Coordinates of C-alpha atoms in Angstrom, one line a residue:
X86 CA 82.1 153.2 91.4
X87 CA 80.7 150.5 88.8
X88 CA 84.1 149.6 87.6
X89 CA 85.2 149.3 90.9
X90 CA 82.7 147.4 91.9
X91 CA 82.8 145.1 88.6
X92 CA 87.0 145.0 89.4
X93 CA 86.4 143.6 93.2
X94 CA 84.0 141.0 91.5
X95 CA 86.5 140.1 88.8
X96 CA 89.3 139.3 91.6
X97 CA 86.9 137.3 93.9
X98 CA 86.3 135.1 90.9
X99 CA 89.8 134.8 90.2
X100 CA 90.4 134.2 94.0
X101 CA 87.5 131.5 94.1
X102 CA 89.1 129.9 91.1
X103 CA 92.1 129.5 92.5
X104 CA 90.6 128.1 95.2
X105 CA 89.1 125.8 94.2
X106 CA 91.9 124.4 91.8
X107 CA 94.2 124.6 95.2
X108 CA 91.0 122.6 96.7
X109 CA 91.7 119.5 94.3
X110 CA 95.6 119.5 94.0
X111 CA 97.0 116.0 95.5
X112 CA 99.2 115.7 97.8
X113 CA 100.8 112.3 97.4
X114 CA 103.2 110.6 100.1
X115 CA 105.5 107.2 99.8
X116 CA 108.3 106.2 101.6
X117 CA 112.1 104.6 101.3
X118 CA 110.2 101.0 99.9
X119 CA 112.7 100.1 96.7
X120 CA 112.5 99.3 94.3
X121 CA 109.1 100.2 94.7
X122 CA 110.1 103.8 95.8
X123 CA 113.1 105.3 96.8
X124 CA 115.1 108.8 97.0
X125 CA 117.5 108.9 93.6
X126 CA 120.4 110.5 96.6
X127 CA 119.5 108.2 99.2
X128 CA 118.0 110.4 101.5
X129 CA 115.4 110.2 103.9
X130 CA 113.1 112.9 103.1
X131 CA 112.4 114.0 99.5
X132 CA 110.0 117.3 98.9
X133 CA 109.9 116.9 94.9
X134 CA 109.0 113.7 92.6
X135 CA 111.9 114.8 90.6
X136 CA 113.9 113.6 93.4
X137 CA 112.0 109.7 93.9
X138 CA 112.4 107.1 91.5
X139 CA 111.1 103.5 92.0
X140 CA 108.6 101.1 90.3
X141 CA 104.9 102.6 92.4
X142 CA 106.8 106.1 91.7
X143 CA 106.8 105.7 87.7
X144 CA 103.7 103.9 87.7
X145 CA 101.8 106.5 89.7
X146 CA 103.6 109.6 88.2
X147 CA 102.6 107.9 84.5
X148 CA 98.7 107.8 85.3
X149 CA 98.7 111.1 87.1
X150 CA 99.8 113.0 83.4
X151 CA 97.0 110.9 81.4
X152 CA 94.8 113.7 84.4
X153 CA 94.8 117.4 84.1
X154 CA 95.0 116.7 88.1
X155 CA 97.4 119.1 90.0
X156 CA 100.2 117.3 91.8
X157 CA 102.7 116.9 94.7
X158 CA 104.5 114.1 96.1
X159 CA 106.8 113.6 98.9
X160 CA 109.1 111.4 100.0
X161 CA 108.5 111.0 104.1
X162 CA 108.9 108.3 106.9
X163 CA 105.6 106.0 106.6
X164 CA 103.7 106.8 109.7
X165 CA 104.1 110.7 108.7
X166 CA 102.7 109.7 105.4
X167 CA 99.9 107.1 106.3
X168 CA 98.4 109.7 109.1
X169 CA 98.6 112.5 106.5
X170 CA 96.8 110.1 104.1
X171 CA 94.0 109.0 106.5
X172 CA 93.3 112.7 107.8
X173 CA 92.9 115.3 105.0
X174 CA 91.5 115.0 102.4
X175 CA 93.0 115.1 98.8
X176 CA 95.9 113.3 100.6
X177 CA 97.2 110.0 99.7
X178 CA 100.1 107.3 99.9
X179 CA 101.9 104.6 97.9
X180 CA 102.2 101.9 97.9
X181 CA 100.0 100.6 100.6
X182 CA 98.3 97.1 100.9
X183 CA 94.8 96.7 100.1
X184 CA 93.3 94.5 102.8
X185 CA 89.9 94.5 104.2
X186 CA 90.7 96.1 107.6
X187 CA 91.7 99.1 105.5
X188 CA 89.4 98.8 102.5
X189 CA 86.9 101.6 104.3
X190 CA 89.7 104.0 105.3
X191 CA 90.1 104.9 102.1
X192 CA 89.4 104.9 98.5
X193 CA 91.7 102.9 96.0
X194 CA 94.1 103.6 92.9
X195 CA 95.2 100.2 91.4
X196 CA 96.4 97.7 92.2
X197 CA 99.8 98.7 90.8
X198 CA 101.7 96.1 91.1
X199 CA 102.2 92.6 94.0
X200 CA 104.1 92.1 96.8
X201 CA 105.4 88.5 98.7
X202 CA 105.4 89.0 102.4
X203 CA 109.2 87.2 103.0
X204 CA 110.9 86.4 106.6
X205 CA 114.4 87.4 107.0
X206 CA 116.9 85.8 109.0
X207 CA 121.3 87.2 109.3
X208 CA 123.6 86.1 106.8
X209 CA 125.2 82.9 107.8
X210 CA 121.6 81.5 109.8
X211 CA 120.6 78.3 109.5
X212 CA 116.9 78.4 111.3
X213 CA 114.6 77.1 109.4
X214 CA 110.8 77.8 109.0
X215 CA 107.9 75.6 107.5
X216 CA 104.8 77.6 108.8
X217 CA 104.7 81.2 110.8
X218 CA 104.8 79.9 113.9
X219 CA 107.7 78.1 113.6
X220 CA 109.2 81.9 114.8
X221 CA 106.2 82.1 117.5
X222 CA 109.6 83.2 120.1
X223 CA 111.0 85.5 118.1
X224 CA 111.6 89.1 118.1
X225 CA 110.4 90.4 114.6
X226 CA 112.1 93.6 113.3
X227 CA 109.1 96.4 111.7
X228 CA 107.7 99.7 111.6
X229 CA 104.6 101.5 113.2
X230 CA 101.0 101.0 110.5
X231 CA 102.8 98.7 108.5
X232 CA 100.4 96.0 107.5
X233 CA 102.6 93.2 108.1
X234 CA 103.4 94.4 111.6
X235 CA 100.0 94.8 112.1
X236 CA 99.4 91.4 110.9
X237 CA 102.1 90.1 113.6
X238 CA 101.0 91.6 116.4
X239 CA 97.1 91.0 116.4
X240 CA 98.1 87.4 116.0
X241 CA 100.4 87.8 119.1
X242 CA 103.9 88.0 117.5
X243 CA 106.5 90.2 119.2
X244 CA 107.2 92.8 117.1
X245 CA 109.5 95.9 117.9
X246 CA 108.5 98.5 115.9
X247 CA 110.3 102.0 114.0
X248 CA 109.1 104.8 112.7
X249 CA 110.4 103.5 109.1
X250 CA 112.0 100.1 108.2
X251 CA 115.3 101.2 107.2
X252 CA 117.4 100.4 110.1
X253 CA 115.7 96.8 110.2
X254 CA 118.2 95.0 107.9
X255 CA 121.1 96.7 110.4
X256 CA 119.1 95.2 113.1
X257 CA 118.7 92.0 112.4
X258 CA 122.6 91.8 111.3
X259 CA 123.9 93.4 114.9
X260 CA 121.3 90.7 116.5
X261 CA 118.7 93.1 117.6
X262 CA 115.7 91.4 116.2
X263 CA 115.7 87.6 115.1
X264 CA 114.4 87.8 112.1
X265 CA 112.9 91.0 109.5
X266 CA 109.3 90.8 107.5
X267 CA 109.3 92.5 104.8
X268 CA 109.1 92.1 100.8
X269 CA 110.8 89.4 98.9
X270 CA 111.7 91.8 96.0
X271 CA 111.9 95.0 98.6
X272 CA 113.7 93.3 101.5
X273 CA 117.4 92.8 99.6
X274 CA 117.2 96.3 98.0
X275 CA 116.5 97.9 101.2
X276 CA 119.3 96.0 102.9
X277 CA 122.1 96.9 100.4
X278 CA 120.9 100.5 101.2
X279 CA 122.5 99.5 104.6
X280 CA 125.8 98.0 103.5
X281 CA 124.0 94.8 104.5
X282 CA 124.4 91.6 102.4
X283 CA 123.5 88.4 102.5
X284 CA 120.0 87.7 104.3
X285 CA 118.1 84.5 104.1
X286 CA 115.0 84.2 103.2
X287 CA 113.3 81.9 105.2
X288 CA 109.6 81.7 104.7
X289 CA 107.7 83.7 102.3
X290 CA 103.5 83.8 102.3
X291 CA 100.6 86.5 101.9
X292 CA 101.2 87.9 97.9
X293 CA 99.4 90.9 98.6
X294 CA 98.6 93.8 96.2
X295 CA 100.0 97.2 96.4
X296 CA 97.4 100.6 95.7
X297 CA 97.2 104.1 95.9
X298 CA 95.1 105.0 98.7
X299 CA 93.5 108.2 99.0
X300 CA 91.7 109.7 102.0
X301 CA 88.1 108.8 101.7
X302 CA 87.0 112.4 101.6
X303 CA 88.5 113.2 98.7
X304 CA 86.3 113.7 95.2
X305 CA 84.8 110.2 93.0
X306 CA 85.4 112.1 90.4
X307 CA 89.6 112.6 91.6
X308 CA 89.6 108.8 92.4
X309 CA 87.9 107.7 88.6
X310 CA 90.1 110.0 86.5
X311 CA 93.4 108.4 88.3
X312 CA 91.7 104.6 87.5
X313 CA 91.1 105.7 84.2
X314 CA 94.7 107.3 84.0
X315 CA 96.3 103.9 84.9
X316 CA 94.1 101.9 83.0
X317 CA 95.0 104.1 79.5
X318 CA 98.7 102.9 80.6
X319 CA 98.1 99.1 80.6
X320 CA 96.2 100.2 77.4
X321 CA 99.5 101.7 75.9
X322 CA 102.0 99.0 77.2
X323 CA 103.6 101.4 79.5
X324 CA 102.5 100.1 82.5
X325 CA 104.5 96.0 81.5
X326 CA 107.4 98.4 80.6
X327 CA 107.6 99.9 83.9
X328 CA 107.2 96.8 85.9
X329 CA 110.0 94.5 83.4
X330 CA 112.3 97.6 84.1
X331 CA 112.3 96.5 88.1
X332 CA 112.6 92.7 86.9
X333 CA 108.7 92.1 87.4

């Protein structure tokens, strides 16, 4: 009776352990962003890290081994990600902007690297833009909780809105949208995804930085051992090799 008694303790100690390490695995999300991130196949969903390359995806995956943190991360459509991220805890998604708006939605990995917000007009255009509203009548290509849509429409820009940005650049080439927001390094990369070459850049503003944000319920002591994690890798040069990889 004592031993089995002793045996049912032993395996609720194992069960709580497990638990609790199952408790304080991440779950990490990013989307098709490169070079930033982006599938190594080119496909739209990815459900192992081996599978997604890109400069947030190195950088991240690099400060998450300095941790004896448990790991997963998946490639999915931004809005799947972001929600996942801002709803359960131990969640989180890269790389997101850090802006005040957000700041108390979440807690912050980073910054990992910069970002120049850059308008996009077709191949061939020859509109021309000194200030943002300069394109105050014109149909903005973007995707739903993107900050820079976000940022067009609460200052009364039409924007018509995905679930992802990747069909954008083949948007703004068929004459869907005018013109495409996006990044100045991201926006060409993302675009030759498409087969689609040959954008102008017409107005770049907003250098914004680029984090890893985690869903505010999750541990301090999760969010301070992935600081410390990427700080040992500016400590070890690792983190200027990554970025000079992707031309940064």
């Amino acid at each position: 009776m004592v031993k089995k008694v002793l045996g049912s303790a032993l395996v609720g100690l194992v069960l709580a352990g497990s638990s609790a390490q199952a408790a304080e695995r991440l779950y990490l999300y990013t989307e098709n962003f490169p070079p930033y991130n982006m599938s190594t196949s080119g496909r739209a969903f990815e459900h192992s890290v081996e599978d997604i390359d890109g400069l947030c995806t190195e950088l991240v995956t690099a400060a998450l081994k300095q941790t004896n943190l448990e790991y997963r991360i998946k490639l999915r459509n931004w809005d799947y990600g972001y929600n996942r991220a801002l709803n359960k805890p131990n969640h989180g998604i890269f790389c997101t902007t850090y802006t005040e708006e957000r700041a108390p939605r979440f807690k912050w990995v980073g910054p990992l690297t910069k970002n120049l917000w850059t308008i996009f007009a077709p191949a061939g255009s020859d509109f021309q833009m000194d200030s943002l509203d300069d394109a105050r009548n014109k149909v903005f290509g973007g995707y739903r909780n993107d900050v820079k849509s976000e940022y067009l429409i609460k200052r009364g820009y039409e924007v018509s809105a995905l679930d992802s940005d990747d069909l954008n650049p083949k948007r703004l080439e068929l004459g869907q949208i005018d013109l495409w927001l996006a990044d100045r390094l991201g926006g060409p990369y993302l675009a030759s995804q498409q087969n689609v070459e040959g954008l102008v850049p017409v107005f770049s503003f907003n250098d914004t930085e680029l984090y890893l944000a985690l869903n505010p319920d999750t541990s301090d002591e999760v969010v301070d051992s992935l600081n410390a994690g990427l700080q040992s890798i500016r400590e070890s040069g690792m983190f200027e090799a990554i970025q000079t990889k992707y031309g940064l």
